[in-house]
């Protein structure tokens, strides 16, 4: 049975383009995998603390040597990591915030980028441990940041996510970007605007 981990990071909920598109992805995926399981993780509804020195110390302490306090510090991280490890595929809804990823997504990444679980330096070189996974990143940007455009160098979302997840072993990654969503704030018809992007998302979900 296939398992899809569905992660949203937009705070806009009903007005969110990325949430609507990941929802369409999940619907199509369920149609393709009627016996599959979907695990939903809403990062805006998940209190995620920033990493502290104590957290780092706990993460680098061998599991069998951790104190009860260290184990408690890693409880949320363990839950989030289990979701990642058990899933076969991931779909992320990612709005661009100030040219980068939302702060809640960065907090989540800090919790799951853990030595011995998602990467290792066993032979002195980094090795990603999340192998054999597929990831789809559905990105929504207010402006247009496509390659060869004037604003392309301001887009730190895809390069960052590609680098982080590649480091963790997720190299089968697809990036689907819906640019120009700011037009929806100035009278652009939402259904007309989203129609081609929904088609792309649904086609991709059907093909994997």
mmCIF file with all atom_site columns, N, CA, C and O in Angstrom, residues 106-140:
data_model
loop_
_atom_site.group_PDB
_atom_site.id
_atom_site.type_symbol
_atom_site.label_atom_id
_atom_site.label_alt_id
_atom_site.label_comp_id
_atom_site.label_asym_id
_atom_site.label_entity_id
_atom_site.label_seq_id
_atom_site.pdbx_PDB_ins_code
_atom_site.Cartn_x
_atom_site.Cartn_y
_atom_site.Cartn_z
_atom_site.occupancy
_atom_site.B_iso_or_equiv
_atom_site.pdbx_formal_charge
_atom_site.auth_seq_id
_atom_site.auth_comp_id
_atom_site.auth_asym_id
_atom_site.auth_atom_id
_atom_site.pdbx_PDB_model_num
ATOM 1   N N  . UNK A 1 106 ? 10.517 26.162 7.348  1.00 0.00 ? 106 UNK A N  1
ATOM 2   C CA . UNK A 1 106 ? 11.920 26.137 7.780  1.00 0.00 ? 106 UNK A CA 1
ATOM 3   C C  . UNK A 1 106 ? 12.044 25.492 9.167  1.00 0.00 ? 106 UNK A C  1
ATOM 4   O O  . UNK A 1 106 ? 12.967 24.698 9.417  1.00 0.00 ? 106 UNK A O  1
ATOM 5   N N  . UNK A 1 107 ? 11.115 25.805 10.073 1.00 0.00 ? 107 UNK A N  1
ATOM 6   C CA . UNK A 1 107 ? 11.131 25.175 11.392 1.00 0.00 ? 107 UNK A CA 1
ATOM 7   C C  . UNK A 1 107 ? 10.965 23.660 11.277 1.00 0.00 ? 107 UNK A C  1
ATOM 8   O O  . UNK A 1 107 ? 11.624 22.891 11.993 1.00 0.00 ? 107 UNK A O  1
ATOM 9   N N  . UNK A 1 108 ? 10.077 23.235 10.376 1.00 0.00 ? 108 UNK A N  1
ATOM 10  C CA . UNK A 1 108 ? 9.854  21.800 10.149 1.00 0.00 ? 108 UNK A CA 1
ATOM 11  C C  . UNK A 1 108 ? 11.117 21.141 9.615  1.00 0.00 ? 108 UNK A C  1
ATOM 12  O O  . UNK A 1 108 ? 11.518 20.062 10.075 1.00 0.00 ? 108 UNK A O  1
ATOM 13  N N  . UNK A 1 109 ? 11.759 21.794 8.644  1.00 0.00 ? 109 UNK A N  1
ATOM 14  C CA . UNK A 1 109 ? 12.992 21.245 8.074  1.00 0.00 ? 109 UNK A CA 1
ATOM 15  C C  . UNK A 1 109 ? 14.062 21.090 9.158  1.00 0.00 ? 109 UNK A C  1
ATOM 16  O O  . UNK A 1 109 ? 14.781 20.080 9.212  1.00 0.00 ? 109 UNK A O  1
ATOM 17  N N  . UNK A 1 110 ? 14.156 22.073 10.050 1.00 0.00 ? 110 UNK A N  1
ATOM 18  C CA . UNK A 1 110 ? 15.139 21.980 11.131 1.00 0.00 ? 110 UNK A CA 1
ATOM 19  C C  . UNK A 1 110 ? 14.861 20.794 12.052 1.00 0.00 ? 110 UNK A C  1
ATOM 20  O O  . UNK A 1 110 ? 15.790 20.228 12.649 1.00 0.00 ? 110 UNK A O  1
ATOM 21  N N  . UNK A 1 111 ? 13.601 20.400 12.167 1.00 0.00 ? 111 UNK A N  1
ATOM 22  C CA . UNK A 1 111 ? 13.247 19.266 13.022 1.00 0.00 ? 111 UNK A CA 1
ATOM 23  C C  . UNK A 1 111 ? 13.544 17.921 12.360 1.00 0.00 ? 111 UNK A C  1
ATOM 24  O O  . UNK A 1 111 ? 13.798 16.924 13.046 1.00 0.00 ? 111 UNK A O  1
ATOM 25  N N  . UNK A 1 112 ? 13.501 17.881 11.024 1.00 0.00 ? 112 UNK A N  1
ATOM 26  C CA . UNK A 1 112 ? 13.662 16.586 10.352 1.00 0.00 ? 112 UNK A CA 1
ATOM 27  C C  . UNK A 1 112 ? 15.049 16.388 9.747  1.00 0.00 ? 112 UNK A C  1
ATOM 28  O O  . UNK A 1 112 ? 15.381 15.283 9.326  1.00 0.00 ? 112 UNK A O  1
ATOM 29  N N  . UNK A 1 113 ? 15.849 17.443 9.698  1.00 0.00 ? 113 UNK A N  1
ATOM 30  C CA . UNK A 1 113 ? 17.232 17.289 9.231  1.00 0.00 ? 113 UNK A CA 1
ATOM 31  C C  . UNK A 1 113 ? 18.067 16.831 10.419 1.00 0.00 ? 113 UNK A C  1
ATOM 32  O O  . UNK A 1 113 ? 18.630 17.638 11.159 1.00 0.00 ? 113 UNK A O  1
ATOM 33  N N  . UNK A 1 114 ? 18.106 15.514 10.630 1.00 0.00 ? 114 UNK A N  1
ATOM 34  C CA . UNK A 1 114 ? 18.717 14.966 11.835 1.00 0.00 ? 114 UNK A CA 1
ATOM 35  C C  . UNK A 1 114 ? 19.741 13.897 11.512 1.00 0.00 ? 114 UNK A C  1
ATOM 36  O O  . UNK A 1 114 ? 19.467 12.955 10.754 1.00 0.00 ? 114 UNK A O  1
ATOM 37  N N  . UNK A 1 115 ? 20.910 14.064 12.083 1.00 0.00 ? 115 UNK A N  1
ATOM 38  C CA . UNK A 1 115 ? 21.980 13.100 11.869 1.00 0.00 ? 115 UNK A CA 1
ATOM 39  C C  . UNK A 1 115 ? 21.539 11.720 12.341 1.00 0.00 ? 115 UNK A C  1
ATOM 40  O O  . UNK A 1 115 ? 20.894 11.572 13.388 1.00 0.00 ? 115 UNK A O  1
ATOM 41  N N  . UNK A 1 116 ? 21.830 10.720 11.535 1.00 0.00 ? 116 UNK A N  1
ATOM 42  C CA . UNK A 1 116 ? 21.467 9.353  11.885 1.00 0.00 ? 116 UNK A CA 1
ATOM 43  C C  . UNK A 1 116 ? 20.073 8.954  11.459 1.00 0.00 ? 116 UNK A C  1
ATOM 44  O O  . UNK A 1 116 ? 19.748 7.767  11.461 1.00 0.00 ? 116 UNK A O  1
ATOM 45  N N  . UNK A 1 117 ? 19.239 9.930  11.107 1.00 0.00 ? 117 UNK A N  1
ATOM 46  C CA . UNK A 1 117 ? 17.871 9.628  10.684 1.00 0.00 ? 117 UNK A CA 1
ATOM 47  C C  . UNK A 1 117 ? 17.651 10.003 9.215  1.00 0.00 ? 117 UNK A C  1
ATOM 48  O O  . UNK A 1 117 ? 17.130 9.189  8.452  1.00 0.00 ? 117 UNK A O  1
ATOM 49  N N  . UNK A 1 118 ? 18.025 11.208 8.846  1.00 0.00 ? 118 UNK A N  1
ATOM 50  C CA . UNK A 1 118 ? 17.829 11.619 7.457  1.00 0.00 ? 118 UNK A CA 1
ATOM 51  C C  . UNK A 1 118 ? 19.146 11.881 6.727  1.00 0.00 ? 118 UNK A C  1
ATOM 52  O O  . UNK A 1 118 ? 19.155 12.048 5.509  1.00 0.00 ? 118 UNK A O  1
ATOM 53  N N  . UNK A 1 119 ? 20.240 11.948 7.444  1.00 0.00 ? 119 UNK A N  1
ATOM 54  C CA . UNK A 1 119 ? 21.559 12.034 6.811  1.00 0.00 ? 119 UNK A CA 1
ATOM 55  C C  . UNK A 1 119 ? 22.606 11.478 7.767  1.00 0.00 ? 119 UNK A C  1
ATOM 56  O O  . UNK A 1 119 ? 22.370 11.334 8.967  1.00 0.00 ? 119 UNK A O  1
ATOM 57  N N  . UNK A 1 120 ? 23.763 11.154 7.212  1.00 0.00 ? 120 UNK A N  1
ATOM 58  C CA . UNK A 1 120 ? 24.852 10.644 8.045  1.00 0.00 ? 120 UNK A CA 1
ATOM 59  C C  . UNK A 1 120 ? 26.181 11.110 7.476  1.00 0.00 ? 120 UNK A C  1
ATOM 60  O O  . UNK A 1 120 ? 26.281 11.527 6.326  1.00 0.00 ? 120 UNK A O  1
ATOM 61  N N  . UNK A 1 121 ? 27.193 11.029 8.319  1.00 0.00 ? 121 UNK A N  1
ATOM 62  C CA . UNK A 1 121 ? 28.571 11.274 7.915  1.00 0.00 ? 121 UNK A CA 1
ATOM 63  C C  . UNK A 1 121 ? 29.408 10.059 8.292  1.00 0.00 ? 121 UNK A C  1
ATOM 64  O O  . UNK A 1 121 ? 30.556 10.178 8.705  1.00 0.00 ? 121 UNK A O  1
ATOM 65  N N  . UNK A 1 122 ? 28.831 8.887  8.122  1.00 0.00 ? 122 UNK A N  1
ATOM 66  C CA . UNK A 1 122 ? 29.466 7.658  8.594  1.00 0.00 ? 122 UNK A CA 1
ATOM 67  C C  . UNK A 1 122 ? 30.848 7.445  8.001  1.00 0.00 ? 122 UNK A C  1
ATOM 68  O O  . UNK A 1 122 ? 31.765 6.986  8.676  1.00 0.00 ? 122 UNK A O  1
ATOM 69  N N  . UNK A 1 123 ? 31.040 7.779  6.727  1.00 0.00 ? 123 UNK A N  1
ATOM 70  C CA . UNK A 1 123 ? 32.334 7.564  6.085  1.00 0.00 ? 123 UNK A CA 1
ATOM 71  C C  . UNK A 1 123 ? 33.082 8.872  5.868  1.00 0.00 ? 123 UNK A C  1
ATOM 72  O O  . UNK A 1 123 ? 34.004 8.956  5.062  1.00 0.00 ? 123 UNK A O  1
ATOM 73  N N  . UNK A 1 124 ? 32.657 9.894  6.574  1.00 0.00 ? 124 UNK A N  1
ATOM 74  C CA . UNK A 1 124 ? 33.312 11.188 6.463  1.00 0.00 ? 124 UNK A CA 1
ATOM 75  C C  . UNK A 1 124 ? 32.717 12.108 5.422  1.00 0.00 ? 124 UNK A C  1
ATOM 76  O O  . UNK A 1 124 ? 33.090 13.279 5.333  1.00 0.00 ? 124 UNK A O  1
ATOM 77  N N  . UNK A 1 125 ? 31.796 11.586 4.627  1.00 0.00 ? 125 UNK A N  1
ATOM 78  C CA . UNK A 1 125 ? 31.109 12.406 3.631  1.00 0.00 ? 125 UNK A CA 1
ATOM 79  C C  . UNK A 1 125 ? 29.612 12.317 3.876  1.00 0.00 ? 125 UNK A C  1
ATOM 80  O O  . UNK A 1 125 ? 29.112 11.303 4.358  1.00 0.00 ? 125 UNK A O  1
ATOM 81  N N  . UNK A 1 126 ? 28.856 13.374 3.546  1.00 0.00 ? 126 UNK A N  1
ATOM 82  C CA . UNK A 1 126 ? 27.415 13.339 3.794  1.00 0.00 ? 126 UNK A CA 1
ATOM 83  C C  . UNK A 1 126 ? 26.695 12.325 2.917  1.00 0.00 ? 126 UNK A C  1
ATOM 84  O O  . UNK A 1 126 ? 27.031 12.154 1.743  1.00 0.00 ? 126 UNK A O  1
ATOM 85  N N  . UNK A 1 127 ? 25.734 11.673 3.501  1.00 0.00 ? 127 UNK A N  1
ATOM 86  C CA . UNK A 1 127 ? 24.929 10.688 2.781  1.00 0.00 ? 127 UNK A CA 1
ATOM 87  C C  . UNK A 1 127 ? 23.471 10.852 3.189  1.00 0.00 ? 127 UNK A C  1
ATOM 88  O O  . UNK A 1 127 ? 23.145 10.825 4.379  1.00 0.00 ? 127 UNK A O  1
ATOM 89  N N  . UNK A 1 128 ? 22.600 11.062 2.212  1.00 0.00 ? 128 UNK A N  1
ATOM 90  C CA . UNK A 1 128 ? 21.174 11.175 2.495  1.00 0.00 ? 128 UNK A CA 1
ATOM 91  C C  . UNK A 1 128 ? 20.577 9.814  2.784  1.00 0.00 ? 128 UNK A C  1
ATOM 92  O O  . UNK A 1 128 ? 20.893 8.826  2.119  1.00 0.00 ? 128 UNK A O  1
ATOM 93  N N  . UNK A 1 129 ? 19.705 9.755  3.769  1.00 0.00 ? 129 UNK A N  1
ATOM 94  C CA . UNK A 1 129 ? 19.113 8.481  4.190  1.00 0.00 ? 129 UNK A CA 1
ATOM 95  C C  . UNK A 1 129 ? 17.650 8.327  3.776  1.00 0.00 ? 129 UNK A C  1
ATOM 96  O O  . UNK A 1 129 ? 17.078 7.253  3.935  1.00 0.00 ? 129 UNK A O  1
ATOM 97  N N  . UNK A 1 130 ? 17.047 9.394  3.233  1.00 0.00 ? 130 UNK A N  1
ATOM 98  C CA . UNK A 1 130 ? 15.655 9.299  2.755  1.00 0.00 ? 130 UNK A CA 1
ATOM 99  C C  . UNK A 1 130 ? 15.675 8.897  1.285  1.00 0.00 ? 130 UNK A C  1
ATOM 100 O O  . UNK A 1 130 ? 15.386 9.700  0.391  1.00 0.00 ? 130 UNK A O  1
ATOM 101 N N  . UNK A 1 131 ? 16.019 7.665  1.033  1.00 0.00 ? 131 UNK A N  1
ATOM 102 C CA . UNK A 1 131 ? 16.160 7.208  -0.350 1.00 0.00 ? 131 UNK A CA 1
ATOM 103 C C  . UNK A 1 131 ? 14.890 6.513  -0.832 1.00 0.00 ? 131 UNK A C  1
ATOM 104 O O  . UNK A 1 131 ? 14.087 6.024  -0.039 1.00 0.00 ? 131 UNK A O  1
ATOM 105 N N  . UNK A 1 132 ? 14.714 6.492  -2.152 1.00 0.00 ? 132 UNK A N  1
ATOM 106 C CA . UNK A 1 132 ? 13.572 5.812  -2.747 1.00 0.00 ? 132 UNK A CA 1
ATOM 107 C C  . UNK A 1 132 ? 12.257 6.553  -2.601 1.00 0.00 ? 132 UNK A C  1
ATOM 108 O O  . UNK A 1 132 ? 11.186 5.971  -2.800 1.00 0.00 ? 132 UNK A O  1
ATOM 109 N N  . UNK A 1 133 ? 12.310 7.838  -2.268 1.00 0.00 ? 133 UNK A N  1
ATOM 110 C CA . UNK A 1 133 ? 11.097 8.642  -2.094 1.00 0.00 ? 133 UNK A CA 1
ATOM 111 C C  . UNK A 1 133 ? 10.886 9.555  -3.307 1.00 0.00 ? 133 UNK A C  1
ATOM 112 O O  . UNK A 1 133 ? 11.840 9.931  -3.990 1.00 0.00 ? 133 UNK A O  1
ATOM 113 N N  . UNK A 1 134 ? 9.628  9.915  -3.545 1.00 0.00 ? 134 UNK A N  1
ATOM 114 C CA . UNK A 1 134 ? 9.288  10.893 -4.567 1.00 0.00 ? 134 UNK A CA 1
ATOM 115 C C  . UNK A 1 134 ? 8.685  12.124 -3.901 1.00 0.00 ? 134 UNK A C  1
ATOM 116 O O  . UNK A 1 134 ? 7.888  11.987 -2.971 1.00 0.00 ? 134 UNK A O  1
ATOM 117 N N  . UNK A 1 135 ? 9.057  13.287 -4.369 1.00 0.00 ? 135 UNK A N  1
ATOM 118 C CA . UNK A 1 135 ? 8.531  14.524 -3.786 1.00 0.00 ? 135 UNK A CA 1
ATOM 119 C C  . UNK A 1 135 ? 8.031  15.444 -4.881 1.00 0.00 ? 135 UNK A C  1
ATOM 120 O O  . UNK A 1 135 ? 8.658  15.593 -5.930 1.00 0.00 ? 135 UNK A O  1
ATOM 121 N N  . UNK A 1 136 ? 6.883  16.068 -4.620 1.00 0.00 ? 136 UNK A N  1
ATOM 122 C CA . UNK A 1 136 ? 6.342  17.103 -5.502 1.00 0.00 ? 136 UNK A CA 1
ATOM 123 C C  . UNK A 1 136 ? 6.192  18.368 -4.677 1.00 0.00 ? 136 UNK A C  1
ATOM 124 O O  . UNK A 1 136 ? 5.532  18.360 -3.630 1.00 0.00 ? 136 UNK A O  1
ATOM 125 N N  . UNK A 1 137 ? 6.806  19.438 -5.135 1.00 0.00 ? 137 UNK A N  1
ATOM 126 C CA . UNK A 1 137 ? 6.718  20.732 -4.467 1.00 0.00 ? 137 UNK A CA 1
ATOM 127 C C  . UNK A 1 137 ? 5.846  21.648 -5.315 1.00 0.00 ? 137 UNK A C  1
ATOM 128 O O  . UNK A 1 137 ? 6.191  21.964 -6.454 1.00 0.00 ? 137 UNK A O  1
ATOM 129 N N  . UNK A 1 138 ? 4.721  22.044 -4.754 1.00 0.00 ? 138 UNK A N  1
ATOM 130 C CA . UNK A 1 138 ? 3.794  22.938 -5.452 1.00 0.00 ? 138 UNK A CA 1
ATOM 131 C C  . UNK A 1 138 ? 3.973  24.330 -4.862 1.00 0.00 ? 138 UNK A C  1
ATOM 132 O O  . UNK A 1 138 ? 3.612  24.587 -3.713 1.00 0.00 ? 138 UNK A O  1
ATOM 133 N N  . UNK A 1 139 ? 4.567  25.202 -5.649 1.00 0.00 ? 139 UNK A N  1
ATOM 134 C CA . UNK A 1 139 ? 4.993  26.515 -5.178 1.00 0.00 ? 139 UNK A CA 1
ATOM 135 C C  . UNK A 1 139 ? 4.095  27.594 -5.760 1.00 0.00 ? 139 UNK A C  1
ATOM 136 O O  . UNK A 1 139 ? 3.744  27.550 -6.939 1.00 0.00 ? 139 UNK A O  1
ATOM 137 N N  . UNK A 1 140 ? 3.709  28.542 -4.939 1.00 0.00 ? 140 UNK A N  1
ATOM 138 C CA . UNK A 1 140 ? 2.909  29.679 -5.393 1.00 0.00 ? 140 UNK A CA 1
ATOM 139 C C  . UNK A 1 140 ? 3.667  30.963 -5.098 1.00 0.00 ? 140 UNK A C  1
ATOM 140 O O  . UNK A 1 140 ? 4.119  31.181 -3.970 1.00 0.00 ? 140 UNK A O  1
#
